mmCIF file of C-alpha atoms and ligand atoms in Angstrom:
data_model
loop_
_atom_site.group_PDB
_atom_site.id
_atom_site.type_symbol
_atom_site.label_atom_id
_atom_site.label_comp_id
_atom_site.label_asym_id
_atom_site.label_seq_id
_atom_site.Cartn_x
_atom_site.Cartn_y
_atom_site.Cartn_z
ATOM 1 C CA MET A 1 139.121 -35.361 -140.297
ATOM 2 C CA ALA A 2 136.108 -33.948 -142.018
ATOM 3 C CA LYS A 3 135.999 -30.172 -141.649
ATOM 4 C CA ILE A 4 132.846 -27.281 -141.585
ATOM 5 C CA THR A 5 134.613 -24.913 -144.593
ATOM 6 C CA ALA A 6 131.763 -22.612 -144.711
ATOM 7 C CA SER A 7 127.928 -20.944 -143.552
ATOM 8 C CA VAL A 8 125.171 -20.410 -145.698
ATOM 9 C CA TYR A 9 121.720 -18.800 -145.282
ATOM 10 C CA THR A 10 119.100 -18.565 -147.164
ATOM 11 C CA SER A 11 115.442 -17.421 -147.161
ATOM 12 C CA HIS A 12 113.885 -20.627 -148.708
ATOM 13 C CA VAL A 13 110.689 -18.932 -149.782
ATOM 14 C CA PRO A 14 108.140 -21.242 -151.943
ATOM 15 C CA ALA A 15 107.133 -18.984 -154.457
ATOM 16 C CA ILE A 16 110.225 -19.211 -155.388
ATOM 17 C CA GLY A 17 110.455 -22.743 -156.083
ATOM 18 C CA ALA A 18 107.570 -21.832 -158.370
ATOM 19 C CA ALA A 19 108.979 -19.216 -160.030
ATOM 20 C CA LEU A 20 112.002 -21.079 -161.065
ATOM 21 C CA ASP A 21 109.969 -24.242 -161.905
ATOM 22 C CA LEU A 22 107.616 -22.526 -163.965
ATOM 23 C CA GLY A 23 110.079 -20.608 -166.536
ATOM 24 C CA LYS A 24 109.781 -16.889 -164.403
ATOM 25 C CA LEU A 25 113.517 -15.924 -164.171
ATOM 26 C CA HIS A 26 113.749 -13.623 -166.105
ATOM 27 C CA GLU A 27 110.177 -11.391 -164.848
ATOM 28 C CA PRO A 28 110.686 -8.019 -163.256
ATOM 29 C CA TYR A 29 109.443 -9.452 -160.404
ATOM 30 C CA TRP A 30 111.681 -12.235 -159.789
ATOM 31 C CA ALA A 31 114.941 -11.646 -161.652
ATOM 32 C CA PRO A 32 116.022 -8.807 -158.313
ATOM 33 C CA VAL A 33 115.565 -12.039 -156.355
ATOM 34 C CA PHE A 34 118.005 -14.067 -158.765
ATOM 35 C CA LYS A 35 120.629 -12.107 -159.297
ATOM 36 C CA GLY A 36 121.078 -11.560 -155.871
ATOM 37 C CA TYR A 37 121.981 -15.695 -156.155
ATOM 38 C CA GLU A 38 124.409 -15.089 -158.877
ATOM 39 C CA TYR A 39 126.964 -15.146 -156.953
ATOM 40 C CA SER A 40 126.666 -17.657 -155.460
ATOM 41 C CA LYS A 41 125.592 -20.125 -157.691
ATOM 42 C CA GLN A 42 129.516 -19.704 -159.000
ATOM 43 C CA TRP A 43 130.613 -20.200 -155.535
ATOM 44 C CA MET A 44 128.941 -23.218 -155.323
ATOM 45 C CA GLU A 45 130.934 -24.414 -158.293
ATOM 46 C CA ASP A 46 134.122 -23.399 -157.018
ATOM 47 C CA ASN A 47 133.753 -24.138 -153.572
ATOM 48 C CA ARG A 48 132.399 -27.633 -153.996
ATOM 49 C CA PRO A 49 131.194 -29.432 -150.745
ATOM 50 C CA ASP A 50 131.597 -32.918 -150.212
ATOM 51 C CA VAL A 51 128.258 -32.870 -147.984
ATOM 52 C CA ILE A 52 125.574 -30.388 -146.996
ATOM 53 C CA PHE A 53 124.639 -30.372 -143.206
ATOM 54 C CA LEU A 54 121.183 -28.455 -144.356
ATOM 55 C CA VAL A 55 119.186 -26.766 -141.040
ATOM 56 C CA PHE A 56 116.053 -26.299 -142.464
ATOM 57 C CA ASN A 57 112.383 -26.655 -141.175
ATOM 58 C CA ASP A 58 109.252 -28.838 -142.011
ATOM 59 C CA HIS A 59 105.972 -26.836 -143.175
ATOM 60 C CA ALA A 60 103.796 -29.510 -141.267
ATOM 61 C CA THR A 61 104.465 -31.987 -144.122
ATOM 62 C CA ALA A 62 106.941 -34.466 -143.369
ATOM 63 C CA PHE A 63 105.526 -34.126 -139.917
ATOM 64 C CA SER A 64 101.863 -33.151 -138.986
ATOM 65 C CA LEU A 65 100.649 -31.805 -135.234
ATOM 66 C CA ASP A 66 100.748 -35.654 -134.776
ATOM 67 C CA MET A 67 104.325 -36.147 -133.763
ATOM 68 C CA ILE A 68 106.699 -32.976 -133.561
ATOM 69 C CA PRO A 69 110.246 -33.303 -132.886
ATOM 70 C CA THR A 70 112.214 -29.988 -132.208
ATOM 71 C CA PHE A 71 115.414 -31.153 -133.605
ATOM 72 C CA ALA A 72 115.227 -34.254 -136.230
ATOM 73 C CA ILE A 73 118.365 -35.623 -138.322
ATOM 74 C CA GLY A 74 117.765 -37.482 -141.804
ATOM 75 C CA CYS A 75 119.693 -40.242 -141.852
ATOM 76 C CA ALA A 76 118.333 -42.041 -144.842
ATOM 77 C CA ASP A 77 119.868 -42.753 -147.899
ATOM 78 C CA SER A 78 117.386 -40.524 -149.984
ATOM 79 C CA PHE A 79 115.001 -37.886 -149.493
ATOM 80 C CA THR A 80 112.374 -37.444 -152.125
ATOM 81 C CA PRO A 81 111.149 -33.622 -152.498
ATOM 82 C CA ALA A 82 107.067 -33.842 -151.338
ATOM 83 C CA ASP A 83 103.868 -33.289 -152.432
ATOM 84 C CA GLU A 84 102.896 -29.658 -150.844
ATOM 85 C CA GLY A 85 99.308 -29.415 -153.054
ATOM 86 C CA TRP A 86 100.283 -29.255 -155.877
ATOM 87 C CA GLY A 87 102.631 -31.755 -156.595
ATOM 88 C CA PRO A 88 106.591 -32.318 -156.329
ATOM 89 C CA ARG A 89 108.823 -29.996 -157.198
ATOM 90 C CA PRO A 90 110.616 -30.873 -160.518
ATOM 91 C CA VAL A 91 113.758 -31.166 -158.755
ATOM 92 C CA PRO A 92 116.221 -34.039 -158.234
ATOM 93 C CA VAL A 93 116.112 -36.471 -155.266
ATOM 94 C CA VAL A 94 117.879 -35.277 -152.314
ATOM 95 C CA LYS A 95 120.630 -38.040 -151.313
ATOM 96 C CA GLY A 96 121.596 -38.244 -148.000
ATOM 97 C CA HIS A 97 124.928 -39.417 -146.239
ATOM 98 C CA PRO A 98 123.616 -41.775 -143.438
ATOM 99 C CA GLU A 99 127.222 -42.407 -142.717
ATOM 100 C CA LEU A 100 128.216 -38.991 -141.392
ATOM 101 C CA ALA A 101 124.442 -38.790 -139.995
ATOM 102 C CA ALA A 102 124.868 -41.399 -137.861
ATOM 103 C CA HIS A 103 127.860 -40.263 -136.935
ATOM 104 C CA ILE A 104 126.466 -36.869 -136.015
ATOM 105 C CA ALA A 105 123.379 -38.368 -134.421
ATOM 106 C CA GLN A 106 125.831 -40.293 -131.962
ATOM 107 C CA SER A 107 128.081 -37.652 -131.146
ATOM 108 C CA VAL A 108 125.635 -34.435 -131.029
ATOM 109 C CA ILE A 109 123.423 -37.019 -128.527
ATOM 110 C CA GLN A 110 126.222 -38.282 -126.248
ATOM 111 C CA GLN A 111 126.665 -34.140 -126.034
ATOM 112 C CA ASP A 112 123.438 -33.612 -124.526
ATOM 113 C CA PHE A 113 121.097 -32.583 -127.589
ATOM 114 C CA ASP A 114 117.889 -34.812 -128.028
ATOM 115 C CA LEU A 115 118.046 -35.232 -131.568
ATOM 116 C CA THR A 116 115.294 -37.330 -133.477
ATOM 117 C CA ILE A 117 116.494 -39.706 -135.898
ATOM 118 C CA VAL A 118 114.125 -39.450 -139.068
ATOM 119 C CA ASN A 119 114.912 -42.955 -141.726
ATOM 120 C CA LYS A 120 112.248 -41.723 -143.742
ATOM 121 C CA MET A 121 111.329 -38.827 -144.870
ATOM 122 C CA ASP A 122 110.053 -36.199 -147.670
ATOM 123 C CA VAL A 123 111.354 -33.378 -147.774
ATOM 124 C CA ASP A 124 109.893 -30.025 -148.768
ATOM 125 C CA HIS A 125 110.443 -26.331 -150.050
ATOM 126 C CA GLY A 126 112.565 -25.474 -146.858
ATOM 127 C CA LEU A 127 114.705 -27.922 -147.909
ATOM 128 C CA THR A 128 114.657 -27.860 -152.069
ATOM 129 C CA VAL A 129 114.004 -23.869 -152.413
ATOM 130 C CA PRO A 130 117.713 -23.361 -151.102
ATOM 131 C CA LEU A 131 119.417 -25.882 -152.923
ATOM 132 C CA SER A 132 117.300 -24.457 -155.966
ATOM 133 C CA LEU A 133 118.595 -20.392 -155.155
ATOM 134 C CA MET A 134 122.730 -22.248 -154.531
ATOM 135 C CA CYS A 135 122.491 -24.438 -157.232
ATOM 136 C CA GLY A 136 120.284 -23.726 -159.913
ATOM 137 C CA GLN A 137 118.525 -26.601 -161.661
ATOM 138 C CA PRO A 138 121.109 -29.131 -162.110
ATOM 139 C CA GLN A 139 119.820 -33.026 -163.088
ATOM 140 C CA ALA A 140 121.204 -34.282 -159.876
ATOM 141 C CA TRP A 141 121.981 -31.829 -156.789
ATOM 142 C CA PRO A 142 125.956 -31.478 -156.343
ATOM 143 C CA CYS A 143 126.616 -33.342 -153.330
ATOM 144 C CA PRO A 144 124.574 -35.300 -150.442
ATOM 145 C CA VAL A 145 123.055 -33.297 -148.044
ATOM 146 C CA ILE A 146 121.822 -34.451 -144.482
ATOM 147 C CA PRO A 147 118.955 -33.016 -143.718
ATOM 148 C CA PHE A 148 118.315 -31.618 -139.897
ATOM 149 C CA ALA A 149 114.905 -30.132 -138.918
ATOM 150 C CA VAL A 150 113.910 -27.867 -136.470
ATOM 151 C CA ASN A 151 110.575 -27.075 -135.597
ATOM 152 C CA VAL A 152 109.853 -23.942 -135.593
ATOM 153 C CA VAL A 153 106.039 -23.913 -136.730
ATOM 154 C CA GLN A 154 104.015 -25.533 -133.459
ATOM 155 C CA TYR A 155 104.840 -23.513 -130.312
ATOM 156 C CA PRO A 156 107.000 -24.379 -128.037
ATOM 157 C CA VAL A 157 109.686 -24.015 -129.953
ATOM 158 C CA PRO A 158 114.165 -23.845 -129.345
ATOM 159 C CA SER A 159 115.196 -20.601 -128.134
ATOM 160 C CA GLY A 160 118.461 -18.314 -130.356
ATOM 161 C CA ARG A 161 120.800 -19.458 -127.506
ATOM 162 C CA ARG A 162 119.835 -23.528 -127.897
ATOM 163 C CA CYS A 163 120.114 -23.675 -131.491
ATOM 164 C CA PHE A 164 123.754 -21.941 -131.283
ATOM 165 C CA GLU A 165 124.668 -24.078 -128.752
ATOM 166 C CA LEU A 166 123.163 -26.968 -131.157
ATOM 167 C CA GLY A 167 125.717 -25.717 -133.823
ATOM 168 C CA LYS A 168 128.988 -25.521 -131.435
ATOM 169 C CA ALA A 169 128.030 -29.373 -130.938
ATOM 170 C CA ILE A 170 127.260 -30.330 -134.528
ATOM 171 C CA ARG A 171 130.865 -28.159 -135.214
ATOM 172 C CA LYS A 172 132.664 -31.152 -132.923
ATOM 173 C CA ALA A 173 130.650 -33.846 -133.984
ATOM 174 C CA VAL A 174 131.631 -33.104 -137.801
ATOM 175 C CA GLU A 175 135.095 -32.259 -137.079
ATOM 176 C CA SER A 176 135.916 -36.190 -135.035
ATOM 177 C CA TYR A 177 134.422 -37.780 -138.307
ATOM 178 C CA ASP A 178 137.493 -39.295 -139.060
ATOM 179 C CA GLU A 179 137.512 -38.777 -143.207
ATOM 180 C CA PRO A 180 138.888 -35.714 -144.713
ATOM 181 C CA LEU A 181 135.037 -34.363 -145.929
ATOM 182 C CA ASN A 182 134.305 -30.636 -146.648
ATOM 183 C CA VAL A 183 131.386 -29.683 -145.000
ATOM 184 C CA GLN A 184 129.195 -26.300 -145.307
ATOM 185 C CA ILE A 185 126.851 -26.129 -142.976
ATOM 186 C CA TRP A 186 123.416 -24.174 -144.280
ATOM 187 C CA GLY A 187 121.338 -22.334 -141.893
ATOM 188 C CA THR A 188 117.884 -21.466 -143.642
ATOM 189 C CA GLY A 189 114.139 -19.925 -143.555
ATOM 190 C CA GLY A 190 113.460 -15.975 -142.538
ATOM 191 C CA MET A 191 114.089 -13.798 -142.739
ATOM 192 C CA SER A 192 111.021 -11.389 -141.416
ATOM 193 C CA HIS A 193 107.736 -12.653 -142.571
ATOM 194 C CA GLN A 194 103.973 -13.550 -141.347
ATOM 195 C CA LEU A 195 102.110 -15.060 -143.162
ATOM 196 C CA GLN A 196 98.589 -14.754 -140.967
ATOM 197 C CA GLY A 197 96.773 -12.730 -138.448
ATOM 198 C CA PRO A 198 95.923 -8.630 -138.573
ATOM 199 C CA ARG A 199 99.681 -8.369 -139.105
ATOM 200 C CA ALA A 200 100.329 -10.858 -142.010
ATOM 201 C CA GLY A 201 102.572 -9.322 -144.708
ATOM 202 C CA LEU A 202 104.769 -7.578 -141.981
ATOM 203 C CA ILE A 203 108.294 -7.165 -143.076
ATOM 204 C CA ASN A 204 110.962 -5.290 -141.338
ATOM 205 C CA LYS A 205 114.267 -4.328 -143.159
ATOM 206 C CA GLU A 206 115.422 -2.878 -140.130
ATOM 207 C CA PHE A 207 115.496 -5.851 -137.900
ATOM 208 C CA ASP A 208 116.611 -7.862 -140.467
ATOM 209 C CA ASN A 209 119.672 -5.976 -141.458
ATOM 210 C CA ALA A 210 120.236 -5.322 -137.944
ATOM 211 C CA PHE A 211 120.114 -9.452 -137.028
ATOM 212 C CA LEU A 212 122.165 -9.977 -140.763
ATOM 213 C CA ASP A 213 125.268 -7.591 -139.098
ATOM 214 C CA LYS A 214 125.031 -8.903 -135.450
ATOM 215 C CA LEU A 215 124.876 -12.610 -137.036
ATOM 216 C CA ILE A 216 128.061 -11.976 -138.447
ATOM 217 C CA ALA A 217 130.432 -9.938 -136.246
ATOM 218 C CA ASP A 218 128.414 -10.483 -132.904
ATOM 219 C CA PRO A 219 126.473 -14.047 -133.078
ATOM 220 C CA ALA A 220 126.135 -14.389 -129.340
ATOM 221 C CA ALA A 221 124.492 -11.653 -129.039
ATOM 222 C CA ALA A 222 122.382 -12.700 -132.081
ATOM 223 C CA ALA A 223 121.605 -15.406 -129.912
ATOM 224 C CA ALA A 224 120.369 -14.160 -126.571
ATOM 225 C CA ILE A 225 117.691 -12.472 -129.134
ATOM 226 C CA PRO A 226 114.726 -14.028 -126.735
ATOM 227 C CA HIS A 227 112.148 -15.396 -128.921
ATOM 228 C CA ILE A 228 109.320 -12.886 -128.352
ATOM 229 C CA ASP A 229 111.408 -10.643 -130.060
ATOM 230 C CA TYR A 230 111.651 -12.694 -133.340
ATOM 231 C CA VAL A 231 107.568 -12.736 -133.016
ATOM 232 C CA ARG A 232 107.565 -8.916 -132.673
ATOM 233 C CA GLU A 233 109.680 -7.691 -134.643
ATOM 234 C CA ALA A 234 110.550 -10.289 -137.128
ATOM 235 C CA GLY A 235 106.251 -11.496 -137.077
ATOM 236 C CA SER A 236 105.528 -14.809 -136.363
ATOM 237 C CA GLU A 237 107.118 -16.766 -139.209
ATOM 238 C CA GLY A 238 110.298 -14.376 -138.079
ATOM 239 C CA ILE A 239 111.164 -17.042 -135.253
ATOM 240 C CA GLU A 240 112.736 -18.963 -138.632
ATOM 241 C CA LEU A 241 115.949 -17.304 -137.822
ATOM 242 C CA VAL A 242 116.826 -19.189 -135.147
ATOM 243 C CA MET A 243 118.005 -21.555 -137.709
ATOM 244 C CA TRP A 244 120.680 -19.641 -139.032
ATOM 245 C CA LEU A 245 121.854 -19.627 -135.873
ATOM 246 C CA ILE A 246 122.617 -23.449 -135.345
ATOM 247 C CA ALA A 247 124.786 -22.700 -138.816
ATOM 248 C CA ARG A 248 126.177 -19.908 -137.276
ATOM 249 C CA GLY A 249 126.792 -21.524 -133.946
ATOM 250 C CA ALA A 250 128.896 -25.010 -135.842
ATOM 251 C CA MET A 251 131.543 -21.639 -137.236
ATOM 252 C CA ALA A 252 135.295 -21.434 -136.243
ATOM 253 C CA ASP A 253 135.402 -18.139 -134.190
ATOM 254 C CA VAL A 254 132.838 -19.357 -132.136
ATOM 255 C CA ALA A 255 135.347 -22.488 -131.021
ATOM 256 C CA GLY A 256 138.225 -19.837 -131.088
ATOM 257 C CA GLY A 257 139.481 -19.123 -133.772
ATOM 258 C CA PRO A 258 139.309 -16.690 -136.693
ATOM 259 C CA ALA A 259 136.932 -15.058 -137.750
ATOM 260 C CA PRO A 260 134.853 -15.727 -141.067
ATOM 261 C CA LYS A 261 135.416 -14.050 -144.017
ATOM 262 C CA VAL A 262 132.165 -12.667 -145.774
ATOM 263 C CA ALA A 263 132.052 -14.052 -148.953
ATOM 264 C CA HIS A 264 128.904 -12.328 -149.934
ATOM 265 C CA ARG A 265 125.323 -10.579 -148.786
ATOM 266 C CA PHE A 266 122.004 -10.023 -150.106
ATOM 267 C CA TYR A 267 119.548 -8.455 -148.815
ATOM 268 C CA HIS A 268 115.585 -7.717 -151.080
ATOM 269 C CA VAL A 269 112.026 -7.027 -150.618
ATOM 270 C CA PRO A 270 109.691 -8.311 -151.480
ATOM 271 C CA ALA A 271 109.835 -12.098 -152.516
ATOM 272 C CA SER A 272 105.922 -13.443 -151.821
ATOM 273 C CA ASN A 273 105.603 -12.176 -148.835
ATOM 274 C CA THR A 274 108.871 -12.088 -146.800
ATOM 275 C CA ALA A 275 111.962 -10.631 -146.934
ATOM 276 C CA VAL A 276 114.521 -12.214 -148.867
ATOM 277 C CA GLY A 277 118.145 -12.276 -146.989
ATOM 278 C CA HIS A 278 120.986 -14.846 -147.721
ATOM 279 C CA LEU A 279 125.015 -14.293 -146.299
ATOM 280 C CA ILE A 280 127.877 -16.763 -147.650
ATOM 281 C CA LEU A 281 130.529 -17.042 -144.725
ATOM 282 C CA GLU A 282 134.119 -19.004 -144.852
ATOM 283 C CA ASN A 283 136.165 -20.072 -142.062
ATOM 284 C CA GLN A 284 139.806 -18.956 -142.891
ATOM 285 C CA SER A 285 142.203 -21.737 -142.289
HETATM 286 C C1 LIG B 301 105.881 -18.396 -147.079
HETATM 287 C C2 LIG B 301 106.290 -19.728 -147.120
HETATM 288 C C3 LIG B 301 107.340 -19.997 -145.790
HETATM 289 O O1 LIG B 301 107.692 -21.051 -145.301
HETATM 290 C C4 LIG B 301 108.158 -18.975 -145.759
HETATM 291 O O2 LIG B 301 108.996 -19.303 -145.315
HETATM 292 C C5 LIG B 301 108.389 -17.763 -146.369
HETATM 293 C C6 LIG B 301 106.959 -17.370 -147.410
HETATM 294 C C7 LIG B 301 104.677 -17.892 -147.984
HETATM 295 O O3 LIG B 301 103.703 -18.491 -148.176
HETATM 296 O O4 LIG B 301 104.720 -17.048 -148.337
HETATM 297 FE FE1 LIG B 302 108.987 -21.264 -143.952
#
């Protein structure tokens, strides 16, 4: 059977992608950000998955206001990096895993979560920046990726509680797939940031670090945070953090297994308009 071996959590700040693509890796402003991912890139080499289930949000790139799926699973063979206004990022095309994606869709929909099936989608910085941070600048991404898009852009957005429950359903789905695949689940976006209005530029280190603590040790408590608290404490775009709860809900301890090992934890301010947060949690077998 397939198995979720680890979860990865990371911000997806678009300026990080631009810094990497424009060769600004070693500039004083960016060097501390990339330093926080050196461990992670080695960890990816040492813990290469067969598939990454990548929870992310589209930023009105693939989905416009014409259609806003709350949860959408990418079932295509491949996903092209999107043109977000400056041309597509010079990164590899993302290969999908249609068979596992279709199985997860079947299982999760039968567990009463309404997923939108997506057979064609370009992927924006929400997906490509986490891949760049974790994998560097390879000719091809190390494995197939199943993109799972969550609406955190246009209200109403799903609650953290629902995202956490969805993670549990995804775990059951993966673990009922009849092939011994090593699957990682990534929760991306966040941490505190607000890009608009009078509070633009808001960053809340206390909230972010308390969230990281809770996510590690008491994820059910993190899942109980109401959406208005994210908006108040972490800024309007801090709501992206609910996506981390999907990945956390898919970890073994939530289903009665042992607590995960914290392989890596990193937090840095600033990167563009936001705080960068990052965690790697390994399931203990
Ligand atoms: C920015 C955009 C994002 O989507 C995000 O999650 C963080 C920062 C930005 O424009 O700086
Ligand atoms: Fe974002």
